Amino acid sequence: LDLQKIEQGKLEVTAIPVDASQLLRACAQNLQGYAEEFGSKILFNDQAPHAVVNLDPDRLQQVIANLLSNAVKFSPKHSVVMMWARCENHQLIIGVQDQGHGIQAAQQSKIFEPFVQLEPQPDQSHPGTGLGLSISKKLVEYMGGQISFSSQEGLGTTFELRFALLVNP
């Protein structure tokens, strides 16, 4: 439904000043139980404890939850998913890094397209619709931000979100 609303230009996004640190810490804590089901954990490295950004906190939580749950799903069992926040060039940068197999080069250009799912590794099962990253990209852009990723096969994937700072710490 979110994807349909976005495509029709009817998605409601209510931007307000948000304490990024508090919101990101809550996201990590909310998904810790999910990570524990995989024997894994989420660590949050907060290098921007006073950053304030103007965005929709519910939509940012939706994006972060998608990135963290993907990172947990695609990492080996008993691994650590890293999330961090830092400020650079008047922007808040939020990163999520997994320890998975990485995204094959042939799939990287399609990763934000709707219904695209990565081919699972033989030892893993990844149920899903293939909509999470597509919706996340559109939500980030709707809120005036940018999303990007870097990935190397065998070394995992890192997603980064960038938002303009409302208050530069």
C-alpha positions as protocol buffer text, in pm:
chain_id: "A"
residue {
  index: 1
  type: LEU
  ca { x: 0 y: 0 z: 0 }
}
residue {
  index: 2
  type: ASP
  ca { x: 285 y: 239 z: 78 }
}
residue {
  index: 3
  type: LEU
  ca { x: 438 y: 180 z: -264 }
}
residue {
  index: 4
  type: GLN
  ca { x: 104 y: 247 z: -431 }
}
residue {
  index: 5
  type: LYS
  ca { x: 55 y: 569 z: -231 }
}
residue {
  index: 6
  type: ILE
  ca { x: 408 y: 682 z: -317 }
}
residue {
  index: 7
  type: GLU
  ca { x: 357 y: 617 z: -687 }
}
residue {
  index: 8
  type: GLN
  ca { x: 28 y: 808 z: -680 }
}
residue {
  index: 9
  type: GLY
  ca { x: 183 y: 1097 z: -486 }
}
residue {
  index: 10
  type: LYS
  ca { x: -59 y: 1041 z: -198 }
}
residue {
  index: 11
  type: LEU
  ca { x: 175 y: 925 z: 77 }
}
residue {
  index: 12
  type: GLU
  ca { x: 158 y: 1148 z: 383 }
}
residue {
  index: 13
  type: VAL
  ca { x: 493 y: 1240 z: 533 }
}
residue {
  index: 14
  type: THR
  ca { x: 494 y: 1472 z: 832 }
}
residue {
  index: 15
  type: ALA
  ca { x: 838 y: 1620 z: 889 }
}
residue {
  index: 16
  type: ILE
  ca { x: 922 y: 1743 z: 1236 }
}
residue {
  index: 17
  type: PRO
  ca { x: 1252 y: 1811 z: 1417 }
}
residue {
  index: 18
  type: VAL
  ca { x: 1379 y: 1472 z: 1538 }
}
residue {
  index: 19
  type: ASP
  ca { x: 1653 y: 1382 z: 1785 }
}
residue {
  index: 20
  type: ALA
  ca { x: 1822 y: 1127 z: 1560 }
}
residue {
  index: 21
  type: SER
  ca { x: 2018 y: 958 z: 1838 }
}
residue {
  index: 22
  type: GLN
  ca { x: 1712 y: 877 z: 2045 }
}
residue {
  index: 23
  type: LEU
  ca { x: 1518 y: 747 z: 1744 }
}
residue {
  index: 24
  type: LEU
  ca { x: 1803 y: 530 z: 1612 }
}
residue {
  index: 25
  type: ARG
  ca { x: 1874 y: 385 z: 1956 }
}
residue {
  index: 26
  type: ALA
  ca { x: 1506 y: 290 z: 1985 }
}
residue {
  index: 27
  type: CYS
  ca { x: 1515 y: 126 z: 1640 }
}
residue {
  index: 28
  type: ALA
  ca { x: 1817 y: -85 z: 1737 }
}
residue {
  index: 29
  type: GLN
  ca { x: 1653 y: -189 z: 2064 }
}
residue {
  index: 30
  type: ASN
  ca { x: 1323 y: -272 z: 1893 }
}
residue {
  index: 31
  type: LEU
  ca { x: 1494 y: -512 z: 1651 }
}
residue {
  index: 32
  type: GLN
  ca { x: 1728 y: -669 z: 1906 }
}
residue {
  index: 33
  type: GLY
  ca { x: 1479 y: -951 z: 1974 }
}
residue {
  index: 34
  type: TYR
  ca { x: 1457 y: -1026 z: 1603 }
}
residue {
  index: 35
  type: ALA
  ca { x: 1837 y: -1039 z: 1581 }
}
residue {
  index: 36
  type: GLU
  ca { x: 1849 y: -1273 z: 1881 }
}
residue {
  index: 37
  type: GLU
  ca { x: 1629 y: -1521 z: 1692 }
}
residue {
  index: 38
  type: PHE
  ca { x: 1928 y: -1555 z: 1458 }
}
residue {
  index: 39
  type: GLY
  ca { x: 2174 y: -1567 z: 1746 }
}
residue {
  index: 40
  type: SER
  ca { x: 2296 y: -1226 z: 1634 }
}
residue {
  index: 41
  type: LYS
  ca { x: 2302 y: -878 z: 1780 }
}
residue {
  index: 42
  type: ILE
  ca { x: 2275 y: -520 z: 1663 }
}
residue {
  index: 43
  type: LEU
  ca { x: 2534 y: -269 z: 1783 }
}
residue {
  index: 44
  type: PHE
  ca { x: 2477 y: 105 z: 1752 }
}
residue {
  index: 45
  type: ASN
  ca { x: 2779 y: 338 z: 1736 }
}
residue {
  index: 46
  type: ASP
  ca { x: 2645 y: 688 z: 1798 }
}
residue {
  index: 47
  type: GLN
  ca { x: 2893 y: 952 z: 1685 }
}
residue {
  index: 48
  type: ALA
  ca { x: 2618 y: 1216 z: 1645 }
}
residue {
  index: 49
  type: PRO
  ca { x: 2449 y: 1227 z: 1988 }
}
residue {
  index: 50
  type: HIS
  ca { x: 2306 y: 1577 z: 1940 }
}
residue {
  index: 51
  type: ALA
  ca { x: 2206 y: 1567 z: 1573 }
}
residue {
  index: 52
  type: VAL
  ca { x: 1860 y: 1697 z: 1488 }
}
residue {
  index: 53
  type: VAL
  ca { x: 1703 y: 1635 z: 1148 }
}
residue {
  index: 54
  type: ASN
  ca { x: 1371 y: 1742 z: 1000 }
}
residue {
  index: 55
  type: LEU
  ca { x: 1185 y: 1430 z: 886 }
}
residue {
  index: 56
  type: ASP
  ca { x: 898 y: 1194 z: 959 }
}
residue {
  index: 57
  type: PRO
  ca { x: 1010 y: 980 z: 1255 }
}
residue {
  index: 58
  type: ASP
  ca { x: 765 y: 699 z: 1180 }
}
residue {
  index: 59
  type: ARG
  ca { x: 886 y: 674 z: 820 }
}
residue {
  index: 60
  type: LEU
  ca { x: 1251 y: 683 z: 926 }
}
residue {
  index: 61
  type: GLN
  ca { x: 1179 y: 402 z: 1174 }
}
residue {
  index: 62
  type: GLN
  ca { x: 1019 y: 206 z: 889 }
}
residue {
  index: 63
  type: VAL
  ca { x: 1331 y: 248 z: 675 }
}
residue {
  index: 64
  type: ILE
  ca { x: 1574 y: 163 z: 956 }
}
residue {
  index: 65
  type: ALA
  ca { x: 1368 y: -142 z: 1056 }
}
residue {
  index: 66
  type: ASN
  ca { x: 1382 y: -265 z: 697 }
}
residue {
  index: 67
  type: LEU
  ca { x: 1758 y: -213 z: 669 }
}
residue {
  index: 68
  type: LEU
  ca { x: 1831 y: -374 z: 1006 }
}
residue {
  index: 69
  type: SER
  ca { x: 1604 y: -674 z: 948 }
}
residue {
  index: 70
  type: ASN
  ca { x: 1759 y: -729 z: 604 }
}
residue {
  index: 71
  type: ALA
  ca { x: 2107 y: -704 z: 753 }
}
residue {
  index: 72
  type: VAL
  ca { x: 2020 y: -963 z: 1017 }
}
residue {
  index: 73
  type: LYS
  ca { x: 1856 y: -1197 z: 761 }
}
residue {
  index: 74
  type: PHE
  ca { x: 2146 y: -1181 z: 518 }
}
residue {
  index: 75
  type: SER
  ca { x: 2424 y: -1214 z: 777 }
}
residue {
  index: 76
  type: PRO
  ca { x: 2545 y: -1551 z: 903 }
}
residue {
  index: 77
  type: LYS
  ca { x: 2395 y: -1671 z: 1229 }
}
residue {
  index: 78
  type: HIS
  ca { x: 2576 y: -1544 z: 1541 }
}
residue {
  index: 79
  type: SER
  ca { x: 2705 y: -1230 z: 1372 }
}
residue {
  index: 80
  type: VAL
  ca { x: 2695 y: -861 z: 1455 }
}
residue {
  index: 81
  type: VAL
  ca { x: 2504 y: -604 z: 1252 }
}
residue {
  index: 82
  type: MET
  ca { x: 2649 y: -257 z: 1290 }
}
residue {
  index: 83
  type: MET
  ca { x: 2450 y: 64 z: 1277 }
}
residue {
  index: 84
  type: TRP
  ca { x: 2610 y: 404 z: 1321 }
}
residue {
  index: 85
  type: ALA
  ca { x: 2533 y: 773 z: 1301 }
}
residue {
  index: 86
  type: ARG
  ca { x: 2784 y: 1048 z: 1231 }
}
residue {
  index: 87
  type: CYS
  ca { x: 2781 y: 1405 z: 1106 }
}
residue {
  index: 88
  type: GLU
  ca { x: 2972 y: 1516 z: 801 }
}
residue {
  index: 89
  type: ASN
  ca { x: 2935 y: 1821 z: 574 }
}
residue {
  index: 90
  type: HIS
  ca { x: 2617 y: 1941 z: 749 }
}
residue {
  index: 91
  type: GLN
  ca { x: 2457 y: 1599 z: 701 }
}
residue {
  index: 92
  type: LEU
  ca { x: 2357 y: 1317 z: 930 }
}
residue {
  index: 93
  type: ILE
  ca { x: 2487 y: 989 z: 791 }
}
residue {
  index: 94
  type: ILE
  ca { x: 2323 y: 671 z: 915 }
}
residue {
  index: 95
  type: GLY
  ca { x: 2490 y: 344 z: 822 }
}
residue {
  index: 96
  type: VAL
  ca { x: 2381 y: -18 z: 848 }
}
residue {
  index: 97
  type: GLN
  ca { x: 2640 y: -286 z: 778 }
}
residue {
  index: 98
  type: ASP
  ca { x: 2585 y: -660 z: 755 }
}
residue {
  index: 99
  type: GLN
  ca { x: 2830 y: -949 z: 747 }
}
residue {
  index: 100
  type: GLY
  ca { x: 2651 y: -1132 z: 466 }
}
residue {
  index: 101
  type: HIS
  ca { x: 2759 y: -1267 z: 133 }
}
residue {
  index: 102
  type: GLY
  ca { x: 2727 y: -928 z: -37 }
}
residue {
  index: 103
  type: ILE
  ca { x: 2520 y: -838 z: -339 }
}
residue {
  index: 104
  type: GLN
  ca { x: 2631 y: -984 z: -670 }
}
residue {
  index: 105
  type: ALA
  ca { x: 2748 y: -719 z: -916 }
}
residue {
  index: 106
  type: ALA
  ca { x: 2480 y: -824 z: -1167 }
}
residue {
  index: 107
  type: GLN
  ca { x: 2206 y: -755 z: -910 }
}
residue {
  index: 108
  type: GLN
  ca { x: 2334 y: -425 z: -773 }
}
residue {
  index: 109
  type: SER
  ca { x: 2171 y: -203 z: -1036 }
}
residue {
  index: 110
  type: LYS
  ca { x: 1830 y: -356 z: -959 }
}
residue {
  index: 111
  type: ILE
  ca { x: 1843 y: -359 z: -580 }
}
residue {
  index: 112
  type: PHE
  ca { x: 1596 y: -69 z: -535 }
}
residue {
  index: 113
  type: GLU
  ca { x: 1345 y: -195 z: -794 }
}
residue {
  index: 114
  type: PRO
  ca { x: 1012 y: -330 z: -666 }
}
residue {
  index: 115
  type: PHE
  ca { x: 981 y: -708 z: -625 }
}
residue {
  index: 116
  type: VAL
  ca { x: 1355 y: -768 z: -666 }
}
residue {
  index: 117
  type: GLN
  ca { x: 1487 y: -1031 z: -427 }
}
residue {
  index: 118
  type: LEU
  ca { x: 1841 y: -1148 z: -394 }
}
residue {
  index: 119
  type: GLU
  ca { x: 1910 y: -1508 z: -472 }
}
residue {
  index: 120
  type: PRO
  ca { x: 1941 y: -1684 z: -136 }
}
residue {
  index: 121
  type: GLN
  ca { x: 2261 y: -1860 z: -43 }
}
residue {
  index: 122
  type: PRO
  ca { x: 2232 y: -2238 z: -6 }
}
residue {
  index: 123
  type: ASP
  ca { x: 2243 y: -2218 z: 375 }
}
residue {
  index: 124
  type: GLN
  ca { x: 1983 y: -1942 z: 410 }
}
residue {
  index: 125
  type: SER
  ca { x: 1615 y: -1876 z: 354 }
}
residue {
  index: 126
  type: HIS
  ca { x: 1496 y: -1518 z: 309 }
}
residue {
  index: 127
  type: PRO
  ca { x: 1119 y: -1488 z: 283 }
}
residue {
  index: 128
  type: GLY
  ca { x: 994 y: -1149 z: 173 }
}
residue {
  index: 129
  type: THR
  ca { x: 816 y: -955 z: -97 }
}
residue {
  index: 130
  type: GLY
  ca { x: 1112 y: -773 z: -248 }
}
residue {
  index: 131
  type: LEU
  ca { x: 947 y: -438 z: -173 }
}
residue {
  index: 132
  type: GLY
  ca { x: 1139 y: -323 z: 135 }
}
residue {
  index: 133
  type: LEU
  ca { x: 1434 y: -153 z: -34 }
}
residue {
  index: 134
  type: SER
  ca { x: 1218 y: 0 z: -306 }
}
residue {
  index: 135
  type: ILE
  ca { x: 984 y: 152 z: -46 }
}
residue {
  index: 136
  type: SER
  ca { x: 1278 y: 256 z: 172 }
}
residue {
  index: 137
  type: LYS
  ca { x: 1444 y: 442 z: -116 }
}
residue {
  index: 138
  type: LYS
  ca { x: 1126 y: 627 z: -200 }
}
residue {
  index: 139
  type: LEU
  ca { x: 1060 y: 715 z: 166 }
}
residue {
  index: 140
  type: VAL
  ca { x: 1413 y: 848 z: 214 }
}
residue {
  index: 141
  type: GLU
  ca { x: 1381 y: 1060 z: -100 }
}
residue {
  index: 142
  type: TYR
  ca { x: 1033 y: 1177 z: 7 }
}
residue {
  index: 143
  type: MET
  ca { x: 1194 y: 1307 z: 327 }
}
residue {
  index: 144
  type: GLY
  ca { x: 1466 y: 1491 z: 133 }
}
residue {
  index: 145
  type: GLY
  ca { x: 1739 y: 1236 z: 197 }
}
residue {
  index: 146
  type: GLN
  ca { x: 1956 y: 1003 z: -6 }
}
residue {
  index: 147
  type: ILE
  ca { x: 2019 y: 630 z: 22 }
}
residue {
  index: 148
  type: SER
  ca { x: 2315 y: 443 z: -122 }
}
residue {
  index: 149
  type: PHE
  ca { x: 2498 y: 119 z: -68 }
}
residue {
  index: 150
  type: SER
  ca { x: 2832 y: -46 z: -122 }
}
residue {
  index: 151
  type: SER
  ca { x: 2880 y: -418 z: -143 }
}
residue {
  index: 152
  type: GLN
  ca { x: 3147 y: -670 z: -223 }
}
residue {
  index: 153
  type: GLU
  ca { x: 3073 y: -1036 z: -273 }
}
residue {
  index: 154
  type: GLY
  ca { x: 3191 y: -1227 z: 31 }
}
residue {
  index: 155
  type: LEU
  ca { x: 3235 y: -912 z: 242 }
}
residue {
  index: 156
  type: GLY
  ca { x: 2883 y: -791 z: 310 }
}
residue {
  index: 157
  type: THR
  ca { x: 2685 y: -479 z: 233 }
}
residue {
  index: 158
  type: THR
  ca { x: 2666 y: -133 z: 385 }
}
residue {
  index: 159
  type: PHE
  ca { x: 2367 y: 97 z: 334 }
}
residue {
  index: 160
  type: GLU
  ca { x: 2399 y: 469 z: 406 }
}
residue {
  index: 161
  type: LEU
  ca { x: 2128 y: 728 z: 453 }
}
residue {
  index: 162
  type: ARG
  ca { x: 2202 y: 1100 z: 435 }
}
residue {
  index: 163
  type: PHE
  ca { x: 1981 y: 1378 z: 567 }
}
residue {
  index: 164
  type: ALA
  ca { x: 2048 y: 1748 z: 605 }
}
residue {
  index: 165
  type: LEU
  ca { x: 2108 y: 1849 z: 964 }
}
residue {
  index: 166
  type: LEU
  ca { x: 1863 y: 2089 z: 1121 }
}
residue {
  index: 167
  type: VAL
  ca { x: 2100 y: 2144 z: 1410 }
}
residue {
  index: 168
  type: ASN
  ca { x: 2469 y: 2081 z: 1356 }
}
residue {
  index: 169
  type: PRO
  ca { x: 2610 y: 1932 z: 1680 }
}
